[in-house]
C-alpha positions as a LaTeX table, in Angstrom:
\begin{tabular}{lrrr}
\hline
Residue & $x$ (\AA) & $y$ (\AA) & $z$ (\AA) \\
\hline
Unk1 & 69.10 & 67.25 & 185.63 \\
Unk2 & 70.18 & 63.77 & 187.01 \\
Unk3 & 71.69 & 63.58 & 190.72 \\
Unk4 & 75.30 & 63.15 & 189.29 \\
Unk5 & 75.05 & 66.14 & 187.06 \\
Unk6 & 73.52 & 68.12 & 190.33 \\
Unk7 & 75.94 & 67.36 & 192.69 \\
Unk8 & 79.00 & 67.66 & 190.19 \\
Unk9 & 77.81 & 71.41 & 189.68 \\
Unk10 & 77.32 & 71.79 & 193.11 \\
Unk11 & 80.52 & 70.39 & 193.87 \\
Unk12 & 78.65 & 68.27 & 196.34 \\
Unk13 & 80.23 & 64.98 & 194.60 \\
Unk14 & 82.01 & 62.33 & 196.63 \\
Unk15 & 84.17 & 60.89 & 193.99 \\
Unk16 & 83.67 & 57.32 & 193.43 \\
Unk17 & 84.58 & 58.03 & 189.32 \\
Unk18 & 87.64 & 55.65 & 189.71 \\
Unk19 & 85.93 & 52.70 & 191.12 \\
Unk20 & 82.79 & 53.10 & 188.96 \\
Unk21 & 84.99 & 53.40 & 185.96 \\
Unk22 & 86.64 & 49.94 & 186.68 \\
Unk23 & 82.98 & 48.18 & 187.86 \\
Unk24 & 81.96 & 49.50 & 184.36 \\
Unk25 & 85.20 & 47.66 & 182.30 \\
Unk26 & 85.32 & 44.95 & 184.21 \\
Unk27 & 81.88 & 43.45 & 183.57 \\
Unk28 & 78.83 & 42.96 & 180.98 \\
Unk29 & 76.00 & 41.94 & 183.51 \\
Unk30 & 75.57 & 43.12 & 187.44 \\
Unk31 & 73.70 & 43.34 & 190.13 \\
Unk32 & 73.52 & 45.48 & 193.04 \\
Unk33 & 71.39 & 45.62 & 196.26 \\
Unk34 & 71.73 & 48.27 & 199.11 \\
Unk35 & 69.10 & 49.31 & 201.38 \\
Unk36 & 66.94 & 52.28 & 200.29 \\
Unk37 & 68.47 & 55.92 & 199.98 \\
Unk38 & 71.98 & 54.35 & 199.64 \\
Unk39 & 72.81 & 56.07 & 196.20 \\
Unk40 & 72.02 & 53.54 & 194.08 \\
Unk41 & 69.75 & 56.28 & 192.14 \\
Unk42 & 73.30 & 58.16 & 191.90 \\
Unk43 & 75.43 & 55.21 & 190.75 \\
Unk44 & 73.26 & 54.88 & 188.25 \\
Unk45 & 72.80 & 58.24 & 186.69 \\
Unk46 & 76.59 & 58.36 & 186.89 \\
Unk47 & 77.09 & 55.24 & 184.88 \\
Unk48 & 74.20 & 56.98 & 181.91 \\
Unk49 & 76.46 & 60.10 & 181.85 \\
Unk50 & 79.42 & 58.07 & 180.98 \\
Unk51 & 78.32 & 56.06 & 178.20 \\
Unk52 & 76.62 & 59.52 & 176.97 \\
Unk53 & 79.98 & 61.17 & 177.09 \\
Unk54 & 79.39 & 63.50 & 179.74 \\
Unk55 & 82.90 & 65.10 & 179.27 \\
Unk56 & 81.51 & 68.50 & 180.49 \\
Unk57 & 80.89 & 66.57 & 183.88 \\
Unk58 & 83.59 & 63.77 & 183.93 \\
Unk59 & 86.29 & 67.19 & 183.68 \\
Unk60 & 85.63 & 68.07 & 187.11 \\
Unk61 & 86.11 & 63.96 & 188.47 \\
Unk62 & 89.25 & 61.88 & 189.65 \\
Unk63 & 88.67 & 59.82 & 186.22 \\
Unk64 & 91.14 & 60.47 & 183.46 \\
Unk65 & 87.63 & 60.60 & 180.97 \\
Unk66 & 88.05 & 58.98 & 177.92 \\
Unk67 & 85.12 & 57.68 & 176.50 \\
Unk68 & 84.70 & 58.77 & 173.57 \\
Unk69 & 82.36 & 56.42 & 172.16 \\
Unk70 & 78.81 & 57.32 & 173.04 \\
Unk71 & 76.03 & 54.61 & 173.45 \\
Unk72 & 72.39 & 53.59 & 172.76 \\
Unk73 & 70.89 & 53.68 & 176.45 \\
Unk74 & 67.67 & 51.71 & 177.56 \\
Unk75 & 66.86 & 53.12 & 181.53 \\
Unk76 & 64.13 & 51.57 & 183.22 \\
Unk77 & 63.13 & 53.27 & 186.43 \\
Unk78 & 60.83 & 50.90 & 187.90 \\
Unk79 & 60.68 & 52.73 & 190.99 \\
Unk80 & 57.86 & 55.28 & 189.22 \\
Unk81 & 55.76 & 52.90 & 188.22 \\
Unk82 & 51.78 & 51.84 & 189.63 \\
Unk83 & 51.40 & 48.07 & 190.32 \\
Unk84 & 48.26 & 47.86 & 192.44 \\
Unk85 & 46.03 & 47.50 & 189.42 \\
Unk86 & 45.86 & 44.11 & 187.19 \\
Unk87 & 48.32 & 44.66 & 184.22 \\
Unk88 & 50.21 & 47.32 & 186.10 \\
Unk89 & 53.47 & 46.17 & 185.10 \\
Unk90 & 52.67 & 45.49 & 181.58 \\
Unk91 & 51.52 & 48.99 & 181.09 \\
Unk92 & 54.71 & 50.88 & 182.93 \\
Unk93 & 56.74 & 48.57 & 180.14 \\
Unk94 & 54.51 & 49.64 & 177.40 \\
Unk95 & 54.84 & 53.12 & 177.93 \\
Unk96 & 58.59 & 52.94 & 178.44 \\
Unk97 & 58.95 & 51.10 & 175.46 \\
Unk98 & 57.16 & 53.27 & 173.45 \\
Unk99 & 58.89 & 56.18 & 174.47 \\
Unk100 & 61.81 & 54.58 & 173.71 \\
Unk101 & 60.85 & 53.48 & 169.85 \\
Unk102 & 59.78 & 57.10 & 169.51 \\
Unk103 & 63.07 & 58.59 & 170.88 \\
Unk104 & 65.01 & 56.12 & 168.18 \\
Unk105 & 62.34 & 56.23 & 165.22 \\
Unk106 & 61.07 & 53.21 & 165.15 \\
Unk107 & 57.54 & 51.98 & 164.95 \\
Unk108 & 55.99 & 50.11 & 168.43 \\
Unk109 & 52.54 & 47.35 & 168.11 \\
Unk110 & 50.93 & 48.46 & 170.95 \\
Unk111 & 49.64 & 44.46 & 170.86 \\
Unk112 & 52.14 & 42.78 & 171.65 \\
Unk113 & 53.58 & 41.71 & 174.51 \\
Unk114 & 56.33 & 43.45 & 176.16 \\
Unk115 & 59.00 & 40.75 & 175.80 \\
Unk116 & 58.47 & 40.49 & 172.31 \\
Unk117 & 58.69 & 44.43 & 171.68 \\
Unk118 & 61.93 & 44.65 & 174.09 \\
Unk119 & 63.83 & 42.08 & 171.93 \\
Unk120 & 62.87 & 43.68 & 168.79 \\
Unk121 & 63.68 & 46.64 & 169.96 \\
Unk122 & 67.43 & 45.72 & 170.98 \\
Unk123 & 68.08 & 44.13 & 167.63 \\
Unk124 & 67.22 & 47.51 & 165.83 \\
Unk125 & 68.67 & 49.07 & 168.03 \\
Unk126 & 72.06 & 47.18 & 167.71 \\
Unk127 & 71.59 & 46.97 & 163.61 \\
Unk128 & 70.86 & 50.68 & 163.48 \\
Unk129 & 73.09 & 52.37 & 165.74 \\
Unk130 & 75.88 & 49.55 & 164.56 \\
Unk131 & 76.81 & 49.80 & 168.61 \\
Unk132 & 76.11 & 47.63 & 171.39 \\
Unk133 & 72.87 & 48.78 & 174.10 \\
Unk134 & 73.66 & 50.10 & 177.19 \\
Unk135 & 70.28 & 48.14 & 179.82 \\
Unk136 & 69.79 & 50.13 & 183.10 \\
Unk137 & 67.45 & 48.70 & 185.66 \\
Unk138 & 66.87 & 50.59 & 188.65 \\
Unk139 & 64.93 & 49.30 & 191.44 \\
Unk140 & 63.97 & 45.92 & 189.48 \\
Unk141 & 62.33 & 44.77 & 192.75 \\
Unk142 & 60.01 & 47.95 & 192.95 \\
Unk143 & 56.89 & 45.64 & 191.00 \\
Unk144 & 57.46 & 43.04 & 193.38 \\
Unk145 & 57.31 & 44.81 & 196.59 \\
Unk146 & 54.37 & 46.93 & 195.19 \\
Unk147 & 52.08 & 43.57 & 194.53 \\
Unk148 & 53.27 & 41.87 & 197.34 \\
Unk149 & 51.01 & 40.04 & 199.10 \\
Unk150 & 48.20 & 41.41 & 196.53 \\
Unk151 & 46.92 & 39.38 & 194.05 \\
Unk152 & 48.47 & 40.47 & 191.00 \\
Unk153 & 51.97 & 39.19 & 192.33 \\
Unk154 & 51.99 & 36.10 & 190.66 \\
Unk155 & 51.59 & 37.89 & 187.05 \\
Unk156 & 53.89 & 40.19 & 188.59 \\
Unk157 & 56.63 & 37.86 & 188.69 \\
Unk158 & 56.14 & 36.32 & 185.72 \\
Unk159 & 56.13 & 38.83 & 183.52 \\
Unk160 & 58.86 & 40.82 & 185.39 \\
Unk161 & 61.23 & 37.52 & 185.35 \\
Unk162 & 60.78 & 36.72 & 181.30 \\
Unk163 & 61.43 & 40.48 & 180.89 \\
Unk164 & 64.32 & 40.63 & 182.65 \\
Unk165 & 65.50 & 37.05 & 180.81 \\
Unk166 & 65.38 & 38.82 & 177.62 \\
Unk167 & 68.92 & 40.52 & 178.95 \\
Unk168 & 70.30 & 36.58 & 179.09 \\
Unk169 & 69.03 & 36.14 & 175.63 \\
Unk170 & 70.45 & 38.81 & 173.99 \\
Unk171 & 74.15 & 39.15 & 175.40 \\
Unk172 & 75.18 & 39.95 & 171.98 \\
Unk173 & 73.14 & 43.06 & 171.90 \\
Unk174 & 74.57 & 44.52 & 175.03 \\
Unk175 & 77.34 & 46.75 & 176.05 \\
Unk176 & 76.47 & 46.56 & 179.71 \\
Unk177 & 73.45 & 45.64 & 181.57 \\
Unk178 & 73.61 & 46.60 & 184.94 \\
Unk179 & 70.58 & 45.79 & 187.89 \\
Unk180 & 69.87 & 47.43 & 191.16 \\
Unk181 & 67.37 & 46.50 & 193.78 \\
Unk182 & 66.94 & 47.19 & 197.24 \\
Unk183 & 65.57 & 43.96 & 198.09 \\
Unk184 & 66.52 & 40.03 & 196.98 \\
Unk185 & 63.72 & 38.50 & 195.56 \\
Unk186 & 64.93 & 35.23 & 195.31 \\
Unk187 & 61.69 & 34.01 & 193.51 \\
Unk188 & 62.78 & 36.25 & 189.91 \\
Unk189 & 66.62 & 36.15 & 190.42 \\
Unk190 & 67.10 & 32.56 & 190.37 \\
Unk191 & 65.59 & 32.54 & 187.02 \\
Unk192 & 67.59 & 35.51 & 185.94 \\
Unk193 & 70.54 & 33.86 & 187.16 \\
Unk194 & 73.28 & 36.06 & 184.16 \\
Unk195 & 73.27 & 38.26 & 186.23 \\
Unk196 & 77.10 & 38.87 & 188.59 \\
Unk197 & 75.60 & 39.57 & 192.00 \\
Unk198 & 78.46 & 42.29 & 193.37 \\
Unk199 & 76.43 & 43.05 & 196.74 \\
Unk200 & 78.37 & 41.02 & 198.84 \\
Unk201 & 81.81 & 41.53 & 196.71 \\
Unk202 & 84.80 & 43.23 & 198.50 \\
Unk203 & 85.98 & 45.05 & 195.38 \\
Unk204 & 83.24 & 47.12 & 194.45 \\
Unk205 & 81.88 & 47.25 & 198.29 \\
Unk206 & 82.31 & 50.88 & 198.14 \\
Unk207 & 80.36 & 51.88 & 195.11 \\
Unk208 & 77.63 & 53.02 & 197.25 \\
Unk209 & 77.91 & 54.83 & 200.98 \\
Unk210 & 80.67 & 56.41 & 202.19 \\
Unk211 & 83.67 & 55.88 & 204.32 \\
Unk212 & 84.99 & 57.47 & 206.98 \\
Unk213 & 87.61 & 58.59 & 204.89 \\
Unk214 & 85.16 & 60.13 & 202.11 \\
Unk215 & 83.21 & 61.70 & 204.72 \\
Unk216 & 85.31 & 62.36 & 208.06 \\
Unk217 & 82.54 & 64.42 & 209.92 \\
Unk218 & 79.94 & 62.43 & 209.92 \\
Unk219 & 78.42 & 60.31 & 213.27 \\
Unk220 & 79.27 & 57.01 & 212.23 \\
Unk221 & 77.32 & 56.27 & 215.71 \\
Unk222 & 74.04 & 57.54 & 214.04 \\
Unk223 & 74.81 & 57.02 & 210.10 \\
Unk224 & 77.49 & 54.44 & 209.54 \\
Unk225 & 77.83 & 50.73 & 210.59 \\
Unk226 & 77.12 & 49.47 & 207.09 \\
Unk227 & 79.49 & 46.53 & 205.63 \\
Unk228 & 77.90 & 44.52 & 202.92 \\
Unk229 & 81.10 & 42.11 & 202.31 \\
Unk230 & 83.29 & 40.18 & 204.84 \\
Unk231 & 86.14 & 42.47 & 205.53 \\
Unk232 & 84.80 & 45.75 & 203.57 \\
Unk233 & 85.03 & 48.80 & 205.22 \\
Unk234 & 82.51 & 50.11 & 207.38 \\
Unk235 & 80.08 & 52.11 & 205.57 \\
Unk236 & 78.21 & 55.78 & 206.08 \\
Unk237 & 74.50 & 55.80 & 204.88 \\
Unk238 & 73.81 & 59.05 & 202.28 \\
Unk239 & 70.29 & 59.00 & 203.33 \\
Unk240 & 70.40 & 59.18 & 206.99 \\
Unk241 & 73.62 & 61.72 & 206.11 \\
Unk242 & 70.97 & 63.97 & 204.32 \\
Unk243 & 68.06 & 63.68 & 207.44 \\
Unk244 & 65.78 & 60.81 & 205.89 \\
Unk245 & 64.71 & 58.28 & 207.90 \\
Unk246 & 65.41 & 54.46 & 207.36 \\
Unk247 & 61.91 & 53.59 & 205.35 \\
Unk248 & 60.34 & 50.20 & 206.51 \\
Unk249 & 57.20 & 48.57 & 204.63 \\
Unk250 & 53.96 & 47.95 & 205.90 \\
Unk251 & 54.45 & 44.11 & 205.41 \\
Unk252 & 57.78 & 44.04 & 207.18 \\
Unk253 & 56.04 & 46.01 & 210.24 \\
Unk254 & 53.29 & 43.53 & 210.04 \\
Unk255 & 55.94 & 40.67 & 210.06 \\
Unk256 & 57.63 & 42.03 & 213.15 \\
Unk257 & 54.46 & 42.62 & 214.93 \\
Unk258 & 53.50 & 38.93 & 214.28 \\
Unk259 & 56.31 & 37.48 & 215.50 \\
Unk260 & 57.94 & 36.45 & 218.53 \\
Unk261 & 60.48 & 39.49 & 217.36 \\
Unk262 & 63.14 & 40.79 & 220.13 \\
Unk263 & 65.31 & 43.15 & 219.30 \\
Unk264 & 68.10 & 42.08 & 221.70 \\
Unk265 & 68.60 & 38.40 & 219.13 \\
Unk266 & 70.08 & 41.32 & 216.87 \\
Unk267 & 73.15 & 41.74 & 219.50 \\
Unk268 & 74.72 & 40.49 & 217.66 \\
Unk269 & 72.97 & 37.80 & 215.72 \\
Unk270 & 75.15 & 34.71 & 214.82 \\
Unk271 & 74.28 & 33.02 & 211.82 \\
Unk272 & 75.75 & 30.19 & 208.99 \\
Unk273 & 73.91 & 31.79 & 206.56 \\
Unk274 & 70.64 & 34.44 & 206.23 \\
Unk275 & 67.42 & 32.74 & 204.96 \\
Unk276 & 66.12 & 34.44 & 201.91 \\
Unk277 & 62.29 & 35.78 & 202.57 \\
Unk278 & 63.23 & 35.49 & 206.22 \\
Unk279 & 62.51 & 38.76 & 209.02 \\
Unk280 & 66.32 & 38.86 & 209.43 \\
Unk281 & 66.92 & 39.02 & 205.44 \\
Unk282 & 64.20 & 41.56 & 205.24 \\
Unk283 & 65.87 & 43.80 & 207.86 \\
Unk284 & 69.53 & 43.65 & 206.02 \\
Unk285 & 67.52 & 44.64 & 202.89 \\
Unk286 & 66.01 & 47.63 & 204.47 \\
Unk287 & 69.60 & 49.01 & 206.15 \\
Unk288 & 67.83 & 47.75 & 210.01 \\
Unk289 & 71.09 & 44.54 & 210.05 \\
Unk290 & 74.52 & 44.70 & 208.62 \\
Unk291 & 77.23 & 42.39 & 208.84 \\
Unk292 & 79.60 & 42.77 & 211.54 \\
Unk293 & 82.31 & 40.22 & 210.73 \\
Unk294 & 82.88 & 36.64 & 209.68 \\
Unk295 & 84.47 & 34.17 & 211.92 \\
Unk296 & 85.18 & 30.75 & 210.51 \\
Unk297 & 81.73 & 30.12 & 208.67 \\
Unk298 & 79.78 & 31.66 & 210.90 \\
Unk299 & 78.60 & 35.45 & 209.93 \\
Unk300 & 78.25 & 37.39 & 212.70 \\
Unk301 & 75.09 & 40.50 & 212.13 \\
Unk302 & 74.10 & 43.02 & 214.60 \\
Unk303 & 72.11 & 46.68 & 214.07 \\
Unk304 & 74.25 & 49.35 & 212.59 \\
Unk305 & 73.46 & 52.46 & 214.36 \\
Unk306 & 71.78 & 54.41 & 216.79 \\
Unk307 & 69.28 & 55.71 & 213.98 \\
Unk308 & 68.30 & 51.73 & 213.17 \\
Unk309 & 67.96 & 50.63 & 216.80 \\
Unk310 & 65.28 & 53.99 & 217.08 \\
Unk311 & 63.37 & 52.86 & 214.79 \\
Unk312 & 63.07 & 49.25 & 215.39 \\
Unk313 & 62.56 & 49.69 & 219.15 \\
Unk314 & 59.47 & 52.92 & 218.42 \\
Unk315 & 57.78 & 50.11 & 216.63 \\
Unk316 & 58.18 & 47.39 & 218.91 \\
Unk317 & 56.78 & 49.82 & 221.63 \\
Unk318 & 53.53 & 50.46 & 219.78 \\
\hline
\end{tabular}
């Protein structure tokens, strides 16, 4: 049971259905980045249950459900996979792959490469089913953060970045693809560059996190502060909501410690743009910045919470 299917049963579910509805007619290629634990995992199994017709679930929703066309959907949960080892990535695609071929009936050479096997596979797919392929990615990034500073990250990136290209290649094939990360890795995304970035777009700010609105008693002071977009509304964090803890890598700790950090430059920090691969583009990643405002051309980022500003100063204290 996927985490849209769990909480609609529990009646748990904050309804975003309207807004994910319109994100899902209103393009063919996305990408989205929040910070870890933002419901990105959520967004994601509610977009699978509504190009498998999910009326059973979509019945107890805001939406006015009418699909009634049901898709061919390719998920790739790159978040499960093990990269430490040489060919890690190639053997999470493999096995993906094949259960995919099996779960269609079609027949998968275990010696070829993976690029060559995902475009094949699409084109069945397409000629087969006579419908267009539904391409989830979650946590695209996940292979990159694994290997990073390892050194299986430059085969990492290459093989990740002509995977993800095949997407650009075969537009034809495709219903939707649709990308989520919790990181920027500028390195494989200006390559992949098909993709529409919505992280920082006002209109479908609010596809992850919650408002005040959606969730009136929670401590914005300890879980909210999140705005991803000039002028979005301020955002509450699900995962801090539910008691987990902002996570924060070992390289990122190792970049702080290494530096010449201080937490008070983050109050607030003033900047005409964020540096990609930088400390400060790091922390926004991991939930530890947000943006405040925008004034002129100047973006204006400070911490978000009490919950952030715990954790950063514990570490600087150790």
């Amino acid at each position: 049971m996927n985490r849209f299917e769990q909480l609609v049963k529990q009646d748990a579910y904050i309804d975003k259905t309207p807004l994910i509805e319109a994100f899902i007619n209103n393009t063919n290629t996305a990408l989205l980045i929040r910070p870890p634990h933002f419901g990105l995992h959520t967004l994601m199994d509610t977009i699978e249950a509504y190009f498998q017709g999910r009326k059973d679930l979509f019945a107890r929703c805001l939406i006015d459900y009418k699909q009634r066309e049901t898709y061919p959907i390719l998920r790739f949960k790159f978040q499960v996979g093990k990269y430490h080892q040489p060919g890690g990535l190639r053997t999470y695609l493999m096995q993906t792959l094949k259960a995919f071929s099996d779960q269609y009936g079609f027949e998968m050479k275990n010696d070829q490469s993976p690029i060559i096997v995902f475009r094949d596979l699409l084109r069945k797919l397409h000629k087969q089913s006579g419908k267009l392929i539904v391409v989830l990615m979650d946590h695209y990034d996940a292979p990159l953060l694994q290997t990073r500073n390892t050194p299986f990250y430059g085969e990492t990136l290459r093989l990740l970045t002509s995977f993800m290209l095949v997407l650009k290649d075969h537009d034809d094939d495709l219903k939707i693809s649709v990308v989520t990360g919790t990181t920027h890795q500028p390195d494989c995304l200006r390559e992949v560059n098909n993709l529409t970035n919505f992280s920082n777009k006002i209109r479908f700010h609010e596809l992850c996190g919650f408002t005040k609105a959606e969730c009136p008693s929670a401590d914005e002071d300890l879980y909210g502060g999140y705005r991803f977009a000039p002028g979005g509304k301020l955002l509450i964090h699900p995962g801090l909501l539910k008691g987990e803890s902002l996570e924060m890598p070992a390289f990122l700790k190792e970049l702080i410690k290494s530096s010449d950090f201080d937490i008070n430059a983050l109050k607030p920090l003033s900047l005409w743009r964020l540096p990609s691969d930088s400390l400060f583009s790091w922390l926004l990643d991991y939930g530890f910045l947000t943006l405040l405002q925008q004034s002129n051309d100047d973006y204006l980022y400070g911490i978000p919470n009490k919950s952030a500003e715990r954790t950063l100063s514990a570490l600087l204290k150790r």
